[in-house]
């Protein structure tokens, strides 16, 4: 996706710019800029964020949280999950207000992603169920709730709990995407259901889903 972007929008850099100046800075660069390897671009952004974190005067707590979160995402993409987790936890530890509830839940989700990647399923599952899912339910965010349920189902499948993973996919996640009219997310969920059925040896039904319900959407 890095190659297909049309602009770069820096939401956190402290500066007194007008909106017009911001648009000029974010305007598309010459073609050769976009064709640089993504790793190089990520490294350059990483250095910039580290400089912003160490700047004098220091960034505000809100800016610092943004820098730490973005830096964590970049480190994750660069294959440094431990360092990424440290940055996410540092961002999470900063003082916050009730208005930050959704953003903090997403930060916890990023930490759970890393824990699941490392095979620490119990703690990842606890975060999903106790710290992430209740926030989206309280906020009435049906889509984020469905996404979180899907990640819970992924962990359950990794742990061999196929029946519960299948129930979540069919009864709690799939109906949300159908109600929202999100055909792509519905197709992805159907593919996950087919994966579980394949794991259980139900190849005929898995093949039917692939051919009749998933493939036509793509």
XYZ file of N, CA, C and O in Angstrom:
872
model
N 0.820 -1.209 0.000
C 0.000 0.000 0.000
C 0.854 1.259 0.000
O 0.415 2.311 -0.440
N 2.076 1.146 0.489
C 2.945 2.322 0.543
C 3.164 2.911 -0.848
O 3.256 4.107 -1.022
N 3.229 2.035 -1.857
C 3.479 2.502 -3.217
C 2.271 3.240 -3.798
O 2.414 3.988 -4.759
N 1.088 2.985 -3.251
C -0.133 3.520 -3.863
C -0.621 4.797 -3.182
O -1.602 5.388 -3.603
N 0.046 5.230 -2.141
C -0.421 6.420 -1.444
C -0.269 7.647 -2.338
O 0.604 7.698 -3.204
N -1.100 8.651 -2.106
C -1.052 9.882 -2.909
C -0.537 11.058 -2.099
O -0.335 12.142 -2.631
N -0.348 10.882 -0.813
C 0.151 11.977 0.003
C 0.564 11.473 1.357
O 0.233 10.354 1.736
N 1.284 12.300 2.073
C 1.731 11.935 3.418
C 1.231 13.007 4.370
O 1.560 14.178 4.218
N 0.414 12.624 5.329
C -0.211 13.564 6.241
C 0.349 13.348 7.642
O 0.162 12.293 8.236
N 1.055 14.327 8.146
C 1.667 14.242 9.466
C 0.696 14.864 10.465
O 0.544 16.073 10.530
N 0.024 14.027 11.243
C -1.004 14.515 12.147
C -0.447 14.965 13.493
O -1.159 15.555 14.289
N 0.814 14.640 13.766
C 1.321 14.849 15.115
C 2.415 15.908 15.225
O 2.710 16.373 16.307
N 3.072 16.251 14.124
C 4.195 17.186 14.215
C 3.716 18.543 14.743
O 2.821 19.166 14.178
N 4.303 19.047 15.840
C 3.892 20.357 16.361
C 4.407 21.484 15.466
O 5.599 21.629 15.262
N 3.510 22.248 14.879
C 3.914 23.344 14.007
C 2.732 24.276 13.822
O 1.581 23.861 13.855
N 3.024 25.542 13.601
C 1.968 26.523 13.379
C 1.801 26.712 11.884
O 2.315 27.637 11.285
N 1.094 25.769 11.251
C 0.886 25.836 9.811
C -0.556 26.190 9.509
O -1.457 25.856 10.251
N -0.753 26.824 8.390
C -2.111 26.997 7.911
C -2.520 25.714 7.200
O -1.690 24.872 6.858
N -3.837 25.559 6.978
C -4.315 24.359 6.295
C -3.755 24.285 4.874
O -3.408 23.229 4.378
N -3.634 25.433 4.209
C -3.072 25.464 2.852
C -1.636 24.971 2.846
O -1.246 24.172 1.993
N -0.839 25.420 3.817
C 0.552 24.974 3.891
C 0.632 23.481 4.129
O 1.477 22.785 3.579
N -0.269 22.960 4.961
C -0.291 21.525 5.241
C -0.577 20.733 3.976
O 0.049 19.716 3.702
N -1.526 21.222 3.179
C -1.859 20.540 1.929
C -0.674 20.563 0.966
O -0.414 19.593 0.262
N 0.067 21.676 0.932
C 1.223 21.767 0.041
C 2.309 20.781 0.460
O 2.934 20.128 -0.371
N 2.501 20.641 1.768
C 3.506 19.697 2.264
C 3.105 18.266 1.920
O 3.933 17.416 1.613
N 1.798 17.988 1.975
C 1.319 16.633 1.740
C 1.114 16.309 0.267
O 0.715 15.211 -0.078
N 1.374 17.262 -0.610
C 1.143 17.037 -2.042
C 2.029 15.914 -2.570
O 3.110 15.666 -2.046
N 1.588 15.202 -3.610
C 2.382 14.108 -4.168
C 3.773 14.554 -4.587
O 3.958 15.643 -5.128
N 4.759 13.718 -4.305
C 6.147 13.994 -4.670
C 6.428 13.395 -6.056
O 5.606 12.660 -6.596
N 7.608 13.666 -6.634
C 7.973 13.047 -7.909
C 7.917 11.522 -7.819
O 8.056 10.946 -6.753
N 7.720 10.892 -8.963
C 7.502 9.450 -9.012
C 8.606 8.657 -8.320
O 8.337 7.676 -7.646
N 9.861 9.098 -8.467
C 10.946 8.308 -7.897
C 10.874 8.242 -6.372
O 11.354 7.303 -5.767
N 10.242 9.244 -5.747
C 10.110 9.212 -4.285
C 9.228 8.048 -3.869
O 9.533 7.311 -2.944
N 8.121 7.849 -4.602
C 7.181 6.790 -4.238
C 7.758 5.407 -4.548
O 7.294 4.415 -4.018
N 8.761 5.340 -5.418
C 9.292 4.035 -5.794
C 10.434 3.577 -4.887
O 11.012 2.533 -5.099
N 10.779 4.376 -3.863
C 11.774 3.921 -2.907
C 11.238 2.714 -2.155
O 10.035 2.610 -1.910
N 12.109 1.790 -1.757
C 11.642 0.618 -1.009
C 10.907 1.029 0.259
O 11.336 1.959 0.953
N 9.811 0.371 0.602
C 9.071 0.728 1.815
C 9.936 0.701 3.073
O 9.758 1.529 3.954
N 10.884 -0.233 3.156
C 11.724 -0.317 4.349
C 12.506 0.968 4.542
O 12.625 1.493 5.657
N 13.012 1.519 3.460
C 13.760 2.777 3.553
C 12.859 3.899 4.051
O 13.262 4.702 4.906
N 11.655 3.949 3.533
C 10.709 4.981 3.955
C 10.366 4.823 5.433
O 10.272 5.813 6.172
N 10.169 3.585 5.867
C 9.856 3.326 7.269
C 11.015 3.729 8.170
O 10.816 4.303 9.242
N 12.229 3.427 7.739
C 13.399 3.788 8.529
C 13.520 5.306 8.667
O 13.850 5.820 9.735
N 13.273 6.015 7.572
C 13.340 7.480 7.608
C 12.285 8.044 8.558
O 12.552 8.965 9.333
N 11.086 7.496 8.496
C 10.018 7.948 9.390
C 10.363 7.608 10.846
O 10.091 8.395 11.753
N 10.961 6.473 11.063
C 11.370 6.053 12.409
C 12.345 7.065 13.014
O 12.194 7.484 14.163
N 13.335 7.454 12.223
C 14.319 8.428 12.696
C 13.638 9.757 13.041
O 13.926 10.385 14.070
N 12.713 10.190 12.183
C 12.009 11.445 12.408
C 11.211 11.397 13.706
O 11.237 12.338 14.513
N 10.504 10.300 13.930
C 9.701 10.170 15.149
C 10.575 10.159 16.398
O 10.217 10.755 17.422
N 11.717 9.490 16.316
C 12.642 9.478 17.445
C 13.156 10.885 17.739
O 13.326 11.271 18.908
N 13.389 11.669 16.693
C 13.828 13.058 16.876
C 12.720 13.896 17.518
O 12.982 14.736 18.384
N 11.488 13.663 17.088
C 10.365 14.410 17.650
C 10.165 14.082 19.129
O 9.835 14.955 19.932
N 10.372 12.820 19.487
C 10.233 12.416 20.893
C 11.302 13.065 21.774
O 11.065 13.341 22.952
N 12.477 13.278 21.190
C 13.598 13.853 21.947
C 13.713 15.365 21.775
O 14.676 15.968 22.242
N 12.736 15.976 21.133
C 12.814 17.399 20.809
C 12.769 18.273 22.064
O 12.275 17.866 23.117
N 13.295 19.469 21.941
C 13.262 20.463 23.006
C 12.675 21.750 22.415
O 13.253 22.326 21.485
N 11.512 22.199 22.891
C 10.757 21.679 24.030
C 10.118 20.321 23.728
O 9.866 20.013 22.552
N 9.868 19.531 24.767
C 9.313 18.195 24.544
C 7.883 18.252 24.019
O 7.185 19.258 24.215
N 7.449 17.212 23.346
C 6.068 17.180 22.837
C 5.065 17.108 23.987
O 5.405 16.705 25.099
N 3.844 17.488 23.705
C 2.779 17.324 24.692
C 2.509 15.841 24.884
O 2.944 15.003 24.073
N 1.778 15.505 25.933
C 1.486 14.093 26.186
C 0.665 13.487 25.057
O 0.857 12.330 24.684
N -0.254 14.273 24.491
C -1.064 13.778 23.370
C -0.187 13.524 22.149
O -0.320 12.501 21.472
N 0.725 14.459 21.861
C 1.642 14.268 20.737
C 2.559 13.071 20.997
O 2.805 12.261 20.103
N 3.048 12.961 22.233
C 3.944 11.868 22.570
C 3.259 10.522 22.382
O 3.853 9.581 21.854
N 1.979 10.431 22.765
C 1.249 9.182 22.568
C 1.159 8.842 21.082
O 1.334 7.701 20.668
N 0.901 9.867 20.262
C 0.837 9.644 18.821
C 2.160 9.188 18.245
O 2.203 8.259 17.431
N 3.248 9.826 18.673
C 4.574 9.431 18.186
C 4.902 7.993 18.590
O 5.393 7.200 17.782
N 4.644 7.662 19.857
C 4.958 6.312 20.357
C 4.148 5.246 19.629
O 4.667 4.188 19.269
N 2.873 5.543 19.399
C 2.022 4.573 18.714
C 2.486 4.347 17.278
O 2.618 3.209 16.822
N 2.754 5.439 16.557
C 3.203 5.296 15.172
C 4.561 4.603 15.104
O 4.799 3.758 14.231
N 5.440 4.930 16.050
C 6.754 4.294 16.088
C 6.614 2.798 16.351
O 7.327 1.980 15.755
N 5.672 2.428 17.221
C 5.419 1.017 17.481
C 4.942 0.279 16.239
O 5.377 -0.837 15.956
N 4.068 0.924 15.473
C 3.567 0.317 14.240
C 4.711 0.106 13.251
O 4.820 -0.944 12.612
N 5.574 1.114 13.139
C 6.705 1.012 12.222
C 7.651 -0.107 12.653
O 8.104 -0.912 11.831
N 7.956 -0.184 13.950
C 8.841 -1.241 14.453
C 8.245 -2.623 14.202
O 8.961 -3.570 13.864
N 6.937 -2.718 14.337
C 6.264 -3.986 14.057
C 6.444 -4.368 12.592
O 6.735 -5.520 12.264
N 6.302 -3.403 11.702
C 6.462 -3.659 10.270
C 7.912 -3.974 9.911
O 8.173 -4.657 8.926
N 8.832 -3.464 10.714
C 10.249 -3.736 10.469
C 10.711 -5.041 11.118
O 11.887 -5.367 11.086
N 9.780 -5.775 11.715
C 10.129 -7.063 12.303
C 10.735 -6.971 13.688
O 11.524 -7.848 14.075
N 10.350 -5.948 14.453
C 10.851 -5.792 15.821
C 9.669 -5.758 16.795
O 9.363 -4.719 17.396
N 8.985 -6.897 16.992
C 7.768 -6.893 17.816
C 8.009 -6.544 19.281
O 7.163 -5.910 19.912
N 9.144 -6.954 19.851
C 9.402 -6.642 21.256
C 9.525 -5.139 21.469
O 8.953 -4.582 22.414
N 10.283 -4.486 20.600
C 10.430 -3.028 20.692
C 9.088 -2.343 20.440
O 8.754 -1.345 21.095
N 8.314 -2.880 19.497
C 6.994 -2.314 19.203
C 6.099 -2.391 20.443
O 5.430 -1.420 20.802
N 6.113 -3.538 21.114
C 5.290 -3.703 22.317
C 5.687 -2.693 23.389
O 4.830 -2.103 24.059
N 6.985 -2.472 23.565
C 7.447 -1.508 24.561
C 6.910 -0.108 24.268
O 6.511 0.629 25.181
N 6.888 0.266 22.999
C 6.383 1.596 22.631
C 4.875 1.693 22.832
O 4.371 2.724 23.287
N 4.147 0.624 22.492
C 2.697 0.626 22.710
C 2.382 0.745 24.199
O 1.477 1.482 24.603
N 3.127 0.011 25.020
C 2.886 0.060 26.470
C 3.247 1.430 27.042
O 2.576 1.926 27.956
N 4.298 2.041 26.506
C 4.668 3.388 26.950
C 3.571 4.391 26.595
O 3.241 5.283 27.391
N 2.991 4.241 25.408
C 1.889 5.117 24.996
C 0.678 4.905 25.891
O -0.021 5.839 26.265
N 0.435 3.651 26.248
C -0.712 3.293 27.078
C -0.571 3.842 28.494
O -1.570 4.141 29.158
N 0.675 3.979 28.950
C 0.925 4.422 30.323
C 0.777 5.930 30.514
O 0.735 6.407 31.648
N 0.681 6.688 29.429
C 0.565 8.144 29.544
C -0.812 8.526 30.097
O -1.799 7.823 29.849
N -0.901 9.627 30.831
C -2.205 10.073 31.346
C -3.195 10.289 30.204
O -2.818 10.702 29.106
N -4.447 9.972 30.463
C -5.455 10.097 29.406
C -6.781 10.524 30.003
O -6.971 10.532 31.211
N -7.709 10.858 29.129
C -9.048 11.253 29.539
C -10.046 10.195 29.072
O -9.706 9.283 28.328
N -11.278 10.331 29.505
C -12.315 9.398 29.100
C -12.502 9.411 27.583
O -12.854 8.404 26.980
N -12.210 10.556 26.952
C -12.371 10.685 25.501
C -11.386 9.799 24.743
O -11.581 9.522 23.558
N -10.312 9.369 25.406
C -9.295 8.542 24.753
C -9.623 7.048 24.811
O -8.815 6.228 24.394
N -10.795 6.698 25.314
C -11.121 5.304 25.589
C -10.975 4.418 24.357
O -10.387 3.339 24.414
N -11.505 4.860 23.248
C -11.446 4.049 22.025
C -10.003 3.886 21.551
O -9.583 2.789 21.167
N -9.247 4.969 21.595
C -7.859 4.913 21.146
C -7.028 3.982 22.027
O -6.175 3.241 21.530
N -7.283 3.999 23.327
C -6.550 3.122 24.238
C -6.921 1.658 23.996
O -6.070 0.770 24.106
N -8.175 1.409 23.648
C -8.591 0.042 23.339
C -7.852 -0.470 22.102
O -7.448 -1.636 22.043
N -7.651 0.395 21.115
C -6.913 0.005 19.912
C -5.441 -0.246 20.249
O -4.818 -1.171 19.710
N -4.879 0.547 21.165
C -3.508 0.307 21.611
C -3.389 -1.058 22.285
O -2.437 -1.804 22.043
N -4.359 -1.378 23.114
C -4.358 -2.697 23.763
C -4.483 -3.807 22.724
O -3.892 -4.875 22.863
N -5.264 -3.531 21.674
C -5.410 -4.504 20.596
C -4.072 -4.754 19.902
O -3.740 -5.895 19.556
N -3.295 -3.691 19.712
C -1.979 -3.846 19.080
C -1.058 -4.710 19.951
O -0.296 -5.536 19.431
N -1.123 -4.512 21.261
C -0.323 -5.329 22.176
C -0.768 -6.783 22.103
O 0.052 -7.706 22.049
N -2.080 -7.009 22.066
C -2.610 -8.375 21.975
C -2.192 -9.040 20.668
O -1.935 -10.248 20.635
N -2.119 -8.253 19.587
C -1.647 -8.804 18.305
C -0.243 -9.384 18.456
O 0.051 -10.474 17.956
N 0.626 -8.632 19.140
C 2.010 -9.079 19.319
C 2.072 -10.309 20.222
O 2.802 -11.259 19.949
N 1.281 -10.300 21.287
C 1.257 -11.452 22.196
C 0.793 -12.712 21.461
O 1.371 -13.786 21.637
N -0.239 -12.574 20.640
C -0.733 -13.722 19.878
C 0.324 -14.203 18.889
O 0.506 -15.409 18.699
N 1.029 -13.263 18.264
C 2.107 -13.607 17.325
C 3.196 -14.421 18.024
O 3.768 -15.345 17.441
N 3.457 -14.096 19.296
C 4.478 -14.807 20.063
C 3.954 -16.093 20.694
O 4.697 -16.797 21.359
N 2.675 -16.377 20.505
C 2.109 -17.604 21.062
C 1.628 -17.477 22.493
O 1.282 -18.470 23.129
N 1.569 -16.237 23.011
C 1.075 -16.011 24.378
C -0.443 -15.823 24.319
O -0.980 -14.739 24.566
N -1.131 -16.921 24.002
C -2.559 -16.849 23.701
C -3.423 -16.485 24.901
O -4.416 -15.772 24.761
N -3.075 -16.983 26.080
C -3.917 -16.722 27.252
C -4.000 -15.234 27.560
O -5.089 -14.691 27.788
N -2.845 -14.550 27.582
C -2.846 -13.126 27.894
C -3.478 -12.320 26.753
O -4.205 -11.351 27.000
N -3.209 -12.723 25.514
C -3.826 -12.036 24.373
C -5.347 -12.151 24.447
O -6.078 -11.173 24.215
N -5.829 -13.348 24.787
C -7.268 -13.574 24.882
C -7.878 -12.771 26.025
O -8.979 -12.229 25.896
N -7.153 -12.693 27.141
C -7.650 -11.912 28.286
C -7.810 -10.438 27.902
O -8.837 -9.812 28.207
N -6.818 -9.892 27.223
C -6.891 -8.490 26.797
C -8.075 -8.279 25.861
O -8.838 -7.319 25.997
N -8.230 -9.196 24.902
C -9.341 -9.073 23.949
C -10.691 -9.057 24.679
O -11.556 -8.227 24.395
N -10.864 -9.988 25.606
C -12.166 -10.157 26.253
C -12.438 -9.138 27.347
O -13.575 -8.683 27.513
N -11.409 -8.769 28.112
C -11.627 -7.963 29.304
C -11.320 -6.485 29.115
O -11.916 -5.640 29.798
N -10.411 -6.135 28.215
C -9.976 -4.753 28.097
C -10.339 -4.111 26.765
O -10.414 -2.878 26.670
N -10.549 -4.918 25.747
C -10.816 -4.373 24.406
C -12.290 -4.469 24.036
O -12.938 -3.447 23.755
N -12.836 -5.662 24.065
C -14.219 -5.883 23.639
C -15.235 -5.042 24.420
O -16.125 -4.432 23.807
N -15.133 -4.961 25.758
C -16.123 -4.159 26.503
C -16.157 -2.690 26.096
O -17.211 -2.050 26.146
N -15.020 -2.143 25.686
C -14.980 -0.734 25.279
C -15.814 -0.518 24.034
O -16.648 0.401 23.963
N -15.632 -1.373 23.023
C -16.377 -1.208 21.772
C -17.865 -1.488 21.978
O -18.710 -0.870 21.319
N -18.176 -2.397 22.903
C -19.584 -2.647 23.209
C -20.199 -1.429 23.888
O -21.322 -1.040 23.582
N -19.460 -0.832 24.802
C -19.957 0.345 25.514
C -20.121 1.533 24.567
O -21.053 2.325 24.705
N -19.223 1.652 23.593
C -19.287 2.761 22.632
C -20.281 2.496 21.503
O -20.553 3.380 20.696
N -20.782 1.271 21.420
C -21.709 0.918 20.354
C -21.052 0.834 18.994
O -21.703 1.054 17.970
N -19.754 0.512 18.961
C -19.003 0.418 17.708
C -19.088 -1.023 17.197
O -18.269 -1.877 17.538
N -20.100 -1.273 16.378
C -20.371 -2.635 15.920
C -19.230 -3.210 15.090
O -18.897 -4.400 15.210
N -18.629 -2.386 14.246
C -17.565 -2.891 13.377
C -16.324 -3.296 14.178
O -15.794 -4.383 13.988
N -15.871 -2.422 15.073
C -14.690 -2.759 15.874
C -14.978 -3.954 16.785
O -14.092 -4.776 17.040
N -16.204 -4.041 17.264
C -16.576 -5.207 18.075
C -16.467 -6.487 17.248
O -15.930 -7.505 17.710
N -16.951 -6.439 16.003
C -16.886 -7.608 15.127
C -15.436 -7.978 14.813
O -15.076 -9.159 14.784
N -14.606 -6.969 14.576
C -13.187 -7.223 14.303
C -12.525 -7.895 15.498
O -11.765 -8.868 15.357
N -12.826 -7.396 16.700
C -12.254 -7.976 17.918
C -12.734 -9.401 18.120
O -11.951 -10.286 18.498
N -14.008 -9.652 17.859
C -14.538 -11.015 17.963
C -13.817 -11.945 16.994
O -13.526 -13.102 17.318
N -13.516 -11.442 15.796
C -12.778 -12.250 14.830
C -11.392 -12.612 15.340
O -10.918 -13.740 15.151
N -10.736 -11.661 16.014
C -9.413 -11.939 16.562
C -9.484 -12.925 17.726
O -8.583 -13.748 17.925
N -10.566 -12.843 18.498
C -10.780 -13.834 19.557
C -10.959 -15.216 18.937
O -10.387 -16.211 19.408
N -11.744 -15.282 17.864
C -11.961 -16.565 17.180
C -10.655 -17.115 16.621
O -10.427 -18.336 16.645
N -9.779 -16.243 16.122
C -8.472 -16.692 15.628
C -7.679 -17.378 16.739
O -7.108 -18.456 16.539
N -7.643 -16.746 17.915
C -6.900 -17.323 19.038
C -7.495 -18.663 19.450
O -6.768 -19.637 19.698
N -8.819 -18.724 19.512
C -9.474 -19.986 19.884
C -9.141 -21.091 18.889
O -8.911 -22.239 19.273
N -9.096 -20.733 17.622
C -8.742 -21.739 16.613
C -7.305 -22.210 16.798
O -7.015 -23.406 16.698
N -6.383 -21.283 17.086
C -4.992 -21.671 17.316
C -4.881 -22.614 18.508
O -4.005 -23.487 18.548
N -5.779 -22.439 19.482
C -5.751 -23.292 20.675
C -6.554 -24.580 20.486
O -6.686 -25.377 21.402
N -7.104 -24.763 19.296
C -7.838 -25.990 19.004
C -9.297 -25.962 19.413
O -9.988 -26.982 19.338
N -9.802 -24.790 19.834
C -11.206 -24.684 20.256
C -12.060 -24.305 19.040
O -12.608 -23.205 18.934
N -12.182 -25.254 18.129
C -12.816 -24.975 16.840
C -14.310 -24.699 16.949
O -14.836 -23.851 16.218
N -14.999 -25.393 17.837
C -16.450 -25.210 17.937
C -16.803 -23.787 18.357
O -17.690 -23.160 17.775
N -16.120 -23.277 19.380
C -16.418 -21.923 19.853
C -15.982 -20.884 18.827
O -16.680 -19.875 18.619
N -14.851 -21.114 18.180
C -14.401 -20.194 17.135
C -15.427 -20.130 16.004
O -15.747 -19.045 15.489
N -15.964 -21.285 15.625
C -16.959 -21.343 14.555
C -18.254 -20.651 14.969
O -18.862 -19.925 14.170
N -18.647 -20.851 16.223
C -19.868 -20.200 16.713
C -19.733 -18.678 16.657
O -20.652 -17.975 16.206
N -18.588 -18.161 17.094
C -18.373 -16.713 17.068
C -18.438 -16.184 15.641
O -19.077 -15.165 15.363
N -17.772 -16.880 14.729
C -17.780 -16.434 13.324
C -19.200 -16.390 12.759
O -19.600 -15.420 12.111
N -19.956 -17.465 13.004
C -21.277 -17.585 12.384
C -22.346 -16.737 13.069
O -23.193 -16.138 12.412
N -22.331 -16.716 14.407
C -23.429 -16.115 15.150
C -23.183 -14.673 15.578
O -24.143 -13.913 15.771
N -21.917 -14.273 15.734
C -21.651 -12.944 16.273
C -20.935 -12.008 15.299
O -21.146 -10.800 15.335
N -20.079 -12.569 14.436
C -19.324 -11.709 13.535
C -20.007 -11.555 12.175
O -20.233 -10.432 11.707
N -20.346 -12.646 11.550
C -20.931 -12.606 10.210
C -22.200 -11.753 10.128
O -22.336 -10.945 9.195
N -23.147 -11.872 11.095
C -24.365 -11.048 11.010
C -24.091 -9.540 11.027
O -24.851 -8.768 10.439
N -23.012 -9.119 11.693
C -22.694 -7.685 11.745
C -22.338 -7.174 10.354
O -22.843 -6.145 9.903
N -21.475 -7.903 9.644
C -21.077 -7.468 8.310
C -22.249 -7.530 7.334
O -22.352 -6.707 6.421
N -23.129 -8.497 7.536
C -24.320 -8.576 6.686
C -25.217 -7.367 6.932
O -25.760 -6.774 5.996
N -25.351 -6.996 8.201
C -26.188 -5.844 8.549
C -25.583 -4.542 8.034
O -26.304 -3.622 7.619
N -24.253 -4.453 8.043
C -23.567 -3.251 7.567
C -23.443 -3.205 6.044
O -23.044 -2.193 5.477
N -23.753 -4.324 5.385
C -23.607 -4.385 3.929
C -22.165 -4.438 3.481
O -21.841 -4.047 2.350
N -21.277 -4.921 4.344
C -19.844 -4.998 4.045
C -19.555 -6.356 3.414
O -19.232 -7.330 4.099
N -19.655 -6.427 2.089
C -19.539 -7.715 1.401
C -18.115 -8.283 1.472
O -17.924 -9.496 1.541
N -17.112 -7.407 1.464
C -15.728 -7.903 1.529
C -15.433 -8.544 2.890
O -14.915 -9.653 2.952
N -15.776 -7.842 3.969
C -15.532 -8.406 5.302
C -16.355 -9.673 5.509
O -15.905 -10.616 6.175
N -17.557 -9.707 4.931
C -18.364 -10.921 5.015
C -17.664 -12.075 4.307
O -17.600 -13.199 4.820
N -17.097 -11.806 3.124
C -16.391 -12.850 2.379
C -15.154 -13.331 3.127
O -14.858 -14.532 3.166
N -14.417 -12.401 3.737
C -13.243 -12.784 4.525
C -13.651 -13.681 5.683
O -13.000 -14.695 5.971
N -14.750 -13.335 6.347
C -15.240 -14.141 7.476
C -15.676 -15.519 7.001
O -15.409 -16.530 7.675
N -16.324 -15.579 5.858
C -16.705 -16.875 5.296
C -15.464 -17.723 5.016
O -15.460 -18.937 5.225
N -14.396 -17.082 4.545
C -13.145 -17.802 4.320
C -12.586 -18.363 5.618
O -12.064 -19.488 5.655
N -12.696 -17.581 6.710
C -12.238 -18.055 8.021
C -13.074 -19.237 8.492
O -12.557 -20.183 9.101
N -14.373 -19.171 8.216
C -15.258 -20.297 8.557
C -14.846 -21.546 7.779
O -14.765 -22.639 8.334
N -14.539 -21.360 6.505
C -14.089 -22.488 5.679
C -12.776 -23.058 6.211
O -12.555 -24.276 6.176
N -11.885 -22.185 6.705
C -10.629 -22.656 7.295
C -10.897 -23.584 8.482
O -10.264 -24.635 8.621
N -11.828 -23.161 9.346
C -12.150 -23.974 10.525
C -12.757 -25.306 10.104
O -12.410 -26.373 10.638
N -13.669 -25.257 9.139
C -14.298 -26.495 8.665
C -13.254 -27.441 8.077
O -13.310 -28.653 8.280
N -12.286 -26.896 7.360
C -11.206 -27.722 6.811
C -10.404 -28.371 7.931
O -10.049 -29.558 7.851
N -10.124 -27.598 8.990
C -9.387 -28.144 10.134
C -10.146 -29.288 10.789
O -9.537 -30.207 11.342
N -11.481 -29.222 10.718
C -12.297 -30.280 11.331
C -12.582 -31.425 10.359
O -13.298 -32.363 10.691
N -12.051 -31.334 9.149
C -12.243 -32.396 8.169
C -13.529 -32.305 7.381
O -13.856 -33.227 6.629
N -14.258 -31.177 7.512
C -15.523 -31.016 6.788
C -15.240 -30.361 5.436
O -15.618 -29.212 5.166
N -14.598 -31.113 4.566
C -14.092 -30.551 3.316
C -15.185 -30.192 2.324
O -15.053 -29.198 1.591
N -16.258 -30.953 2.280
C -17.330 -30.665 1.316
C -17.960 -29.298 1.570
O -18.147 -28.497 0.642
N -18.293 -29.032 2.834
C -18.920 -27.752 3.165
C -17.933 -26.601 3.005
O -18.301 -25.513 2.538
N -16.672 -26.837 3.363
C -15.647 -25.804 3.189
C -15.502 -25.460 1.705
O -15.412 -24.282 1.332
N -15.501 -26.471 0.847
C -15.357 -26.251 -0.592
C -16.568 -25.522 -1.154
O -16.437 -24.620 -2.002
N -17.767 -25.867 -0.643
C -18.980 -25.187 -1.109
C -18.929 -23.692 -0.774
O -19.252 -22.837 -1.619
N -18.503 -23.384 0.442
C -18.406 -21.978 0.855
C -17.411 -21.233 -0.037
O -17.672 -20.124 -0.494
N -16.264 -21.864 -0.275
C -15.244 -21.218 -1.118
C -15.796 -20.918 -2.513
O -15.624 -19.811 -3.037
N -16.447 -21.898 -3.107
C -16.885 -21.763 -4.501
C -18.132 -20.904 -4.651
O -18.233 -20.114 -5.605
N -19.108 -21.056 -3.747
C -20.414 -20.454 -3.942
C -20.601 -19.125 -3.220
O -21.404 -18.291 -3.652
N -19.880 -18.915 -2.112
C -20.118 -17.721 -1.319
C -18.924 -16.779 -1.244
O -19.102 -15.555 -1.173
N -17.700 -17.327 -1.244
C -16.533 -16.459 -1.102
C -15.988 -16.010 -2.462
O -15.824 -14.816 -2.712
N -15.713 -16.959 -3.336
C -15.092 -16.660 -4.613
C -15.888 -15.668 -5.462
O -15.296 -14.727 -6.033
N -17.226 -15.806 -5.574
C -17.992 -14.859 -6.404
C -17.858 -13.395 -5.947
O -17.930 -12.487 -6.775
N -17.654 -13.171 -4.653
C -17.514 -11.802 -4.160
C -16.235 -11.172 -4.697
O -16.245 -10.049 -5.207
N -15.122 -11.917 -4.621
C -13.856 -11.384 -5.110
C -13.876 -11.236 -6.627
O -13.274 -10.316 -7.169
